[in-house]
Short mmCIF file of C-alpha atoms in Angstrom, two decimals:
data_model
loop_
_atom_site.label_atom_id
_atom_site.label_comp_id
_atom_site.label_asym_id
_atom_site.label_seq_id
_atom_site.Cartn_x
_atom_site.Cartn_y
_atom_site.Cartn_z
CA UNK A 1 25.82 37.33 -8.60
CA UNK A 2 22.67 39.45 -8.42
CA UNK A 3 24.79 42.58 -8.68
CA UNK A 4 26.47 41.10 -11.75
CA UNK A 5 23.12 40.34 -13.34
CA UNK A 6 22.00 43.87 -12.61
CA UNK A 7 25.12 45.35 -14.15
CA UNK A 8 24.67 43.19 -17.23
CA UNK A 9 21.02 44.18 -17.46
CA UNK A 10 22.02 47.80 -17.57
CA UNK A 11 24.49 47.07 -20.34
CA UNK A 12 22.70 44.77 -22.75
CA UNK A 13 19.31 43.29 -21.98
CA UNK A 14 19.18 41.09 -25.12
CA UNK A 15 22.33 39.21 -24.21
CA UNK A 16 21.15 38.84 -20.63
CA UNK A 17 17.83 37.36 -21.76
CA UNK A 18 19.63 34.84 -23.95
CA UNK A 19 21.99 33.86 -21.17
CA UNK A 20 19.25 33.52 -18.58
CA UNK A 21 17.20 31.40 -21.01
CA UNK A 22 20.14 29.06 -21.38
CA UNK A 23 20.52 28.88 -17.60
CA UNK A 24 16.79 28.17 -17.25
CA UNK A 25 16.98 25.37 -19.78
CA UNK A 26 19.84 23.83 -17.89
CA UNK A 27 17.97 24.04 -14.60
CA UNK A 28 14.78 22.57 -16.11
CA UNK A 29 16.49 19.55 -17.59
CA UNK A 30 18.84 19.07 -14.68
CA UNK A 31 15.96 19.22 -12.21
CA UNK A 32 13.83 16.88 -14.27
CA UNK A 33 16.63 14.31 -14.43
CA UNK A 34 17.16 13.95 -10.67
CA UNK A 35 14.04 11.99 -9.77
CA UNK A 36 14.02 9.63 -12.77
CA UNK A 37 17.73 8.98 -12.24
CA UNK A 38 17.08 7.74 -8.71
CA UNK A 39 13.93 5.91 -9.87
CA UNK A 40 15.58 4.02 -12.71
CA UNK A 41 18.39 3.05 -10.37
CA UNK A 42 15.87 1.61 -7.93
CA UNK A 43 13.97 -0.24 -10.67
CA UNK A 44 17.02 -1.83 -12.27
CA UNK A 45 18.69 -2.61 -8.96
CA UNK A 46 15.65 -4.43 -7.65
CA UNK A 47 15.17 -6.20 -10.97
CA UNK A 48 18.75 -7.51 -10.78
CA UNK A 49 18.12 -8.70 -7.23
CA UNK A 50 14.98 -10.51 -8.38
CA UNK A 51 16.74 -12.06 -11.39
CA UNK A 52 19.65 -13.35 -9.35
CA UNK A 53 17.33 -14.81 -6.72
CA UNK A 54 15.13 -16.53 -9.27
CA UNK A 55 16.97 -16.88 -12.58
CA UNK A 56 14.10 -18.92 -14.04
CA UNK A 57 11.78 -15.89 -13.89
CA UNK A 58 14.34 -13.59 -15.51
CA UNK A 59 12.29 -13.15 -18.70
CA UNK A 60 9.23 -11.90 -16.89
CA UNK A 61 11.26 -9.66 -14.61
CA UNK A 62 13.07 -8.17 -17.60
CA UNK A 63 9.81 -7.25 -19.33
CA UNK A 64 8.45 -5.64 -16.18
CA UNK A 65 11.76 -3.86 -15.64
CA UNK A 66 11.56 -2.25 -19.08
CA UNK A 67 8.00 -1.18 -18.34
CA UNK A 68 9.12 0.40 -15.07
CA UNK A 69 12.02 2.13 -16.79
CA UNK A 70 9.72 3.45 -19.50
CA UNK A 71 7.26 4.93 -17.02
CA UNK A 72 10.00 6.48 -14.89
CA UNK A 73 11.98 7.80 -17.81
CA UNK A 74 8.98 9.63 -19.26
CA UNK A 75 9.29 12.32 -16.58
CA UNK A 76 12.87 13.10 -17.53
CA UNK A 77 11.86 13.24 -21.18
CA UNK A 78 9.09 15.72 -20.41
CA UNK A 79 11.81 17.91 -18.89
CA UNK A 80 13.95 17.43 -22.00
CA UNK A 81 11.13 18.55 -24.26
CA UNK A 82 10.22 21.41 -21.95
CA UNK A 83 13.80 22.69 -22.07
CA UNK A 84 13.42 23.10 -25.82
CA UNK A 85 10.00 24.69 -25.55
CA UNK A 86 11.32 27.43 -23.25
CA UNK A 87 12.22 30.40 -25.41
CA UNK A 88 13.64 33.72 -24.38
CA UNK B 1 41.30 29.93 -29.46
CA UNK B 2 40.84 26.24 -28.87
CA UNK B 3 37.22 25.85 -29.82
CA UNK B 4 36.80 28.85 -32.05
CA UNK B 5 35.31 26.69 -34.75
CA UNK B 6 33.04 24.76 -32.37
CA UNK B 7 29.54 25.90 -33.06
CA UNK B 8 26.71 23.48 -32.48
CA UNK B 9 24.09 24.23 -35.13
CA UNK B 10 20.66 25.38 -33.91
CA UNK B 11 18.12 22.64 -33.50
CA UNK B 12 16.03 23.72 -36.48
CA UNK B 13 19.04 23.10 -38.64
CA UNK B 14 19.25 19.51 -37.48
CA UNK B 15 15.71 18.29 -37.85
CA UNK B 16 14.04 20.59 -40.37
CA UNK B 17 14.71 19.47 -43.92
CA UNK B 18 13.92 21.48 -47.04
CA UNK B 19 11.28 19.99 -49.30
CA UNK B 20 12.43 18.84 -52.71
CA UNK B 21 9.19 17.64 -54.21
CA UNK B 22 5.81 19.44 -54.35
CA UNK B 23 7.70 22.37 -52.85
CA UNK B 24 4.82 24.79 -53.04
CA UNK B 25 2.26 22.54 -51.42
CA UNK B 26 2.03 23.16 -47.69
CA UNK B 27 0.56 19.75 -46.90
CA UNK B 28 2.01 17.30 -49.39
CA UNK B 29 5.56 18.59 -49.70
CA UNK B 30 8.08 15.75 -49.66
CA UNK B 31 11.36 16.14 -47.82
CA UNK B 32 13.99 13.73 -46.59
CA UNK B 33 11.94 12.64 -43.58
CA UNK B 34 8.94 11.70 -45.72
CA UNK B 35 11.18 9.87 -48.16
CA UNK B 36 12.75 7.88 -45.32
CA UNK B 37 9.29 7.01 -44.06
CA UNK B 38 8.32 5.63 -47.48
CA UNK B 39 11.55 3.64 -47.62
CA UNK B 40 10.77 2.21 -44.18
CA UNK B 41 7.30 1.13 -45.32
CA UNK B 42 8.74 -0.52 -48.42
CA UNK B 43 11.55 -2.20 -46.45
CA UNK B 44 9.28 -3.66 -43.80
CA UNK B 45 6.70 -4.85 -46.34
CA UNK B 46 9.37 -6.40 -48.56
CA UNK B 47 11.06 -8.06 -45.59
CA UNK B 48 7.95 -9.90 -44.49
CA UNK B 49 6.59 -10.58 -47.99
CA UNK B 50 9.85 -12.11 -49.21
CA UNK B 51 10.52 -13.80 -45.86
CA UNK B 52 7.08 -15.43 -45.87
CA UNK B 53 7.01 -16.40 -49.54
CA UNK B 54 8.35 -19.94 -49.37
CA UNK B 55 7.40 -21.21 -45.92
CA UNK B 56 10.08 -23.90 -45.75
CA UNK B 57 9.92 -26.28 -42.82
CA UNK B 58 13.53 -25.55 -41.88
CA UNK B 59 13.83 -21.79 -42.35
CA UNK B 60 17.00 -20.23 -43.67
CA UNK B 61 18.15 -16.77 -44.60
CA UNK B 62 15.48 -14.09 -44.72
CA UNK B 63 12.77 -16.50 -43.68
CA UNK B 64 14.68 -17.38 -40.52
CA UNK B 65 15.12 -13.73 -39.68
CA UNK B 66 11.44 -12.97 -40.27
CA UNK B 67 10.38 -15.96 -38.20
CA UNK B 68 12.62 -15.00 -35.31
CA UNK B 69 11.12 -11.50 -35.42
CA UNK B 70 7.61 -12.95 -35.25
CA UNK B 71 8.74 -15.24 -32.45
CA UNK B 72 10.26 -12.34 -30.52
CA UNK B 73 7.09 -10.26 -30.74
CA UNK B 74 4.92 -13.23 -29.82
CA UNK B 75 6.99 -14.54 -26.91
CA UNK B 76 8.62 -11.36 -25.69
CA UNK B 77 5.79 -8.89 -26.00
CA UNK B 78 2.34 -10.37 -26.45
CA UNK B 79 2.45 -13.41 -24.18
CA UNK B 80 4.11 -11.31 -21.46
CA UNK B 81 1.51 -8.57 -21.47
CA UNK B 82 -1.77 -9.84 -22.94
CA UNK B 83 -1.67 -13.57 -22.42
CA UNK B 84 -2.59 -16.14 -25.05
CA UNK B 85 -5.80 -14.32 -26.00
CA UNK B 86 -3.66 -11.46 -27.23
CA UNK B 87 -2.20 -13.56 -30.04
CA UNK B 88 -4.94 -12.21 -32.30
CA UNK B 89 -3.09 -8.89 -32.15
CA UNK B 90 0.19 -10.34 -33.45
CA UNK B 91 -0.01 -8.75 -36.95
CA UNK B 92 -0.58 -5.27 -35.54
CA UNK B 93 2.15 -5.55 -32.92
CA UNK B 94 4.62 -7.10 -35.38
CA UNK B 95 4.17 -4.40 -38.00
CA UNK B 96 4.20 -1.70 -35.35
CA UNK B 97 7.45 -2.99 -33.87
CA UNK B 98 9.13 -3.42 -37.25
CA UNK B 99 7.99 -0.06 -38.56
CA UNK B 100 9.15 1.87 -35.50
CA UNK B 101 12.45 0.02 -35.46
CA UNK B 102 13.02 0.75 -39.16
CA UNK B 103 12.24 4.43 -38.60
CA UNK B 104 14.58 4.58 -35.60
CA UNK B 105 17.50 2.74 -37.17
CA UNK B 106 17.82 5.39 -39.89
CA UNK B 107 19.54 7.37 -37.15
CA UNK B 108 22.77 5.42 -37.57
CA UNK B 109 22.58 4.40 -41.24
CA UNK B 110 25.04 6.46 -43.29
CA UNK B 111 23.53 8.93 -45.79
CA UNK B 112 20.15 8.75 -44.03
CA UNK B 113 21.28 9.65 -40.47
CA UNK B 114 17.98 11.11 -39.44
CA UNK B 115 15.61 9.26 -37.14
CA UNK B 116 12.14 9.84 -38.56
CA UNK B 117 10.74 9.60 -35.04
CA UNK B 118 12.72 12.70 -34.06
CA UNK B 119 9.87 14.59 -35.71
CA UNK B 120 6.73 14.56 -33.59
CA UNK B 121 4.36 13.61 -36.44
CA UNK B 122 4.92 9.86 -36.60
CA UNK B 123 5.03 9.13 -32.83
CA UNK B 124 1.96 11.30 -32.32
CA UNK B 125 -0.01 9.54 -35.03
CA UNK B 126 0.99 6.10 -33.73
CA UNK B 127 0.10 7.07 -30.17
CA UNK B 128 -3.30 8.41 -31.26
CA UNK B 129 -3.91 5.16 -33.11
CA UNK B 130 -3.11 3.20 -29.96
CA UNK B 131 -5.35 5.53 -27.93
CA UNK B 132 -8.31 4.92 -30.24
CA UNK B 133 -7.60 1.18 -30.25
CA UNK B 134 -7.45 0.56 -26.52
CA UNK B 135 -10.43 2.77 -25.81
CA UNK B 136 -12.45 1.01 -28.50
CA UNK B 137 -11.39 -2.40 -27.22
CA UNK B 138 -12.26 -1.44 -23.66
CA UNK B 139 -15.69 -0.10 -24.60
CA UNK B 140 -16.38 -3.15 -26.75
CA UNK B 141 -15.40 -5.66 -24.06
CA UNK B 142 -16.71 -3.93 -20.94
CA UNK B 143 -19.41 -1.63 -22.26
CA UNK B 144 -19.21 2.15 -22.14
CA UNK B 145 -20.38 2.35 -18.55
CA UNK B 146 -18.31 -0.56 -17.30
CA UNK B 147 -15.16 0.69 -19.01
CA UNK B 148 -15.29 4.11 -17.38
CA UNK B 149 -16.31 2.56 -14.08
CA UNK B 150 -13.25 0.32 -14.15
CA UNK B 151 -11.00 3.25 -15.01
CA UNK B 152 -12.37 5.65 -12.44
CA UNK B 153 -13.17 3.28 -9.59
CA UNK B 154 -10.46 0.62 -9.52
CA UNK B 155 -11.49 -2.14 -7.11
CA UNK B 156 -9.58 -2.74 -3.91
CA UNK B 157 -9.25 0.94 -3.01
CA UNK B 158 -10.74 2.29 0.26
CA UNK B 159 -13.86 4.34 -0.53
CA UNK B 160 -12.50 7.54 1.03
CA UNK B 161 -9.52 7.46 -1.31
CA UNK B 162 -11.69 7.63 -4.43
CA UNK B 163 -11.69 11.42 -4.05
CA UNK B 164 -7.99 11.27 -4.89
CA UNK B 165 -7.81 8.20 -7.08
CA UNK B 166 -10.68 8.88 -9.50
CA UNK B 167 -9.42 12.13 -11.07
CA UNK B 168 -5.84 10.87 -11.19
CA UNK B 169 -6.80 7.64 -12.90
CA UNK B 170 -9.10 9.35 -15.37
CA UNK B 171 -6.53 11.96 -16.37
CA UNK B 172 -3.68 9.46 -16.54
CA UNK B 173 -5.62 6.95 -18.63
CA UNK B 174 -7.32 9.27 -21.08
CA UNK B 175 -4.91 12.20 -21.44
CA UNK B 176 -1.43 11.37 -20.18
CA UNK B 177 -1.09 7.91 -21.76
CA UNK B 178 -1.01 8.98 -25.42
CA UNK B 179 1.06 12.02 -24.53
CA UNK B 180 3.73 10.09 -22.66
CA UNK B 181 3.71 7.31 -25.25
CA UNK B 182 4.49 9.71 -28.09
CA UNK B 183 6.82 12.00 -26.15
CA UNK B 184 8.88 9.04 -24.91
CA UNK B 185 9.63 7.83 -28.43
CA UNK B 186 10.08 11.31 -29.86
CA UNK B 187 12.33 12.68 -27.12
CA UNK B 188 14.53 9.60 -27.01
CA UNK B 189 15.21 9.71 -30.72
CA UNK B 190 15.70 13.49 -30.74
CA UNK B 191 18.13 13.28 -27.82
CA UNK B 192 20.10 10.52 -29.53
CA UNK B 193 20.27 12.51 -32.76
CA UNK B 194 21.48 15.61 -30.89
CA UNK B 195 24.14 13.64 -29.03
CA UNK B 196 25.52 12.15 -32.24
CA UNK B 197 25.52 15.57 -33.92
CA UNK B 198 27.27 17.14 -30.93
CA UNK B 199 30.10 14.64 -30.94
CA UNK B 200 30.49 14.78 -34.71
CA UNK B 201 30.69 18.58 -34.60
CA UNK B 202 33.16 18.40 -31.71
CA UNK B 203 35.42 15.97 -33.56
CA UNK B 204 35.56 18.16 -36.63
CA UNK B 205 36.14 21.28 -34.52
CA UNK B 206 39.02 19.62 -32.68
CA UNK B 207 40.57 18.46 -35.97
CA UNK B 208 40.82 22.08 -37.05
CA UNK B 209 42.18 23.33 -33.72
CA UNK B 210 45.90 23.09 -34.36
CA UNK B 211 47.79 21.17 -31.69
CA UNK B 212 44.59 20.08 -30.02
CA UNK B 213 43.87 17.82 -32.97
CA UNK B 214 45.54 15.05 -30.96
CA UNK B 215 42.40 15.02 -28.79
CA UNK B 216 40.08 14.37 -31.70
CA UNK B 217 40.50 10.55 -31.70
CA UNK B 218 38.99 10.55 -28.19
CA UNK B 219 35.79 12.29 -29.25
CA UNK B 220 35.70 10.19 -32.39
CA UNK B 221 35.88 6.98 -30.34
CA UNK B 222 33.09 8.31 -28.14
CA UNK B 223 31.08 9.01 -31.27
CA UNK B 224 31.56 5.43 -32.45
CA UNK B 225 30.60 4.09 -29.03
CA UNK B 226 27.51 6.26 -28.86
CA UNK B 227 26.49 5.11 -32.34
CA UNK B 228 26.46 1.56 -31.00
CA UNK B 229 24.48 2.76 -28.01
CA UNK B 230 21.94 4.42 -30.31
CA UNK B 231 21.37 1.12 -32.12
CA UNK B 232 20.42 -0.29 -28.72
CA UNK B 233 18.16 2.70 -28.01
CA UNK B 234 16.45 2.38 -31.39
CA UNK B 235 15.64 -1.26 -30.65
CA UNK B 236 14.64 -0.57 -27.06
CA UNK B 237 12.27 2.26 -27.92
CA UNK B 238 10.51 0.17 -30.58
CA UNK B 239 10.24 -2.62 -28.00
CA UNK B 240 8.91 -0.31 -25.28
CA UNK B 241 6.36 1.35 -27.57
CA UNK B 242 5.03 -2.03 -28.63
CA UNK B 243 5.02 -3.51 -25.15
CA UNK B 244 3.15 -0.49 -23.76
CA UNK B 245 0.60 -0.89 -26.56
CA UNK B 246 0.25 -4.48 -25.40
CA UNK B 247 -0.19 -3.41 -21.78
CA UNK B 248 -2.84 -0.84 -22.66
CA UNK B 249 -4.82 -3.16 -24.93
CA UNK B 250 -4.41 -6.03 -22.46
CA UNK B 251 -5.68 -3.81 -19.66
CA UNK B 252 -8.73 -2.91 -21.71
CA UNK B 253 -9.35 -6.60 -22.49
CA UNK B 254 -9.07 -7.81 -18.90
CA UNK B 255 -9.93 -5.22 -16.27
CA UNK B 256 -8.74 -5.84 -12.72
CA UNK B 257 -11.43 -7.36 -10.60
#
C-alpha cells in the first residue's frame, strides 16, 4: 500500500492529497464513533434494565437516560464536525 | 456505468443559500434560512397567543395542544431537573423548546426542507444565552466566590484528587458546556440534513441508471423511513437542549453539598 501511495505521489500529488483527505475524514469519524457507540449501548441497556425492574420509576429513568445519551453522543458529534473541518 | 450520474453535491451547496433581500449588505442580508427563522418566530408566537386566547375550562383544538405542550415542558423537563422551584422558568423553557422544535422540523417540511439549526448561528446564540443565564443565576444565588468554589472544589472528593478534579471541572463547566450544547444541536441537524440529501440524490441517480431503476424504490423507501426518523430527531434534540438548560440552571440554583 505504501508503494502504491508513493507511485501515486509521483504521478499526481493533487489527486493523492484529495484521496488521503477523504481517508482521513473517514478515519476521524469512524474512530470518534466507536466509544460513543459502546457508551450509548451501555446507557440504554442499563436504563431498560432499570425500567423493567421498577416500571413506576420509568419516567425519571427515561429523562436521565436521555441526559446520558446526550453527554455520550457529544463526543461522536465532535468527530463529525472535525471530519468536515479537515481540509486537504 | 451504474452510478455515473450519482454525484453528492458539496456541502456548501446544501447549506449555503444565496441572499435575496438586502443582497449587498454583509450583515443584514436575508436568505432562506433567515426567512425560515422569522416564520418560526411567527408560528410559535401565533400558536401560543391563539391557543391561550380563550382559556376554556375544557380545552379543545389549539388550546388543548398548547396546554399539552406546557404540561410536557412542566412535567417532563422542569420538574425532572429543577424541582418545583424551577417552575418560575417555565416561560423561558417553553419558548426555547418550541422555537428549537419549530426550527428543526423545517427539515422535513416540503418546500422548506432546511433545518435552520444546521447553520451554527442559532445554536451558538442559544447556547451563549444559556451560558450567561446559568452563570448569572449561580453567581446570584451562591455569590461570586461561592459559585466558583462549588465548581472547582466539589464536596465529597478526597483532597489529593483536587489536583485533577479542579481544572477538569472548571474547563468543563465554563468552556465545554456551551460548546457541546451548541455542537450537539448543530451537528445532529446537519447530519440529518446530509442523510436525507444523500438518499434523495441516490434515488434520482438510480432512476436514471437504466435497468438499475428497479432498485430505486428501495432507496426511496429508506428515504421515507429516514424522514420519519428525522421527525423524531428534531423533537429529541429540542427536548435534550431544553433539558440540559434545565440541568445547568438547576445545578446553579442548588449546588451539591
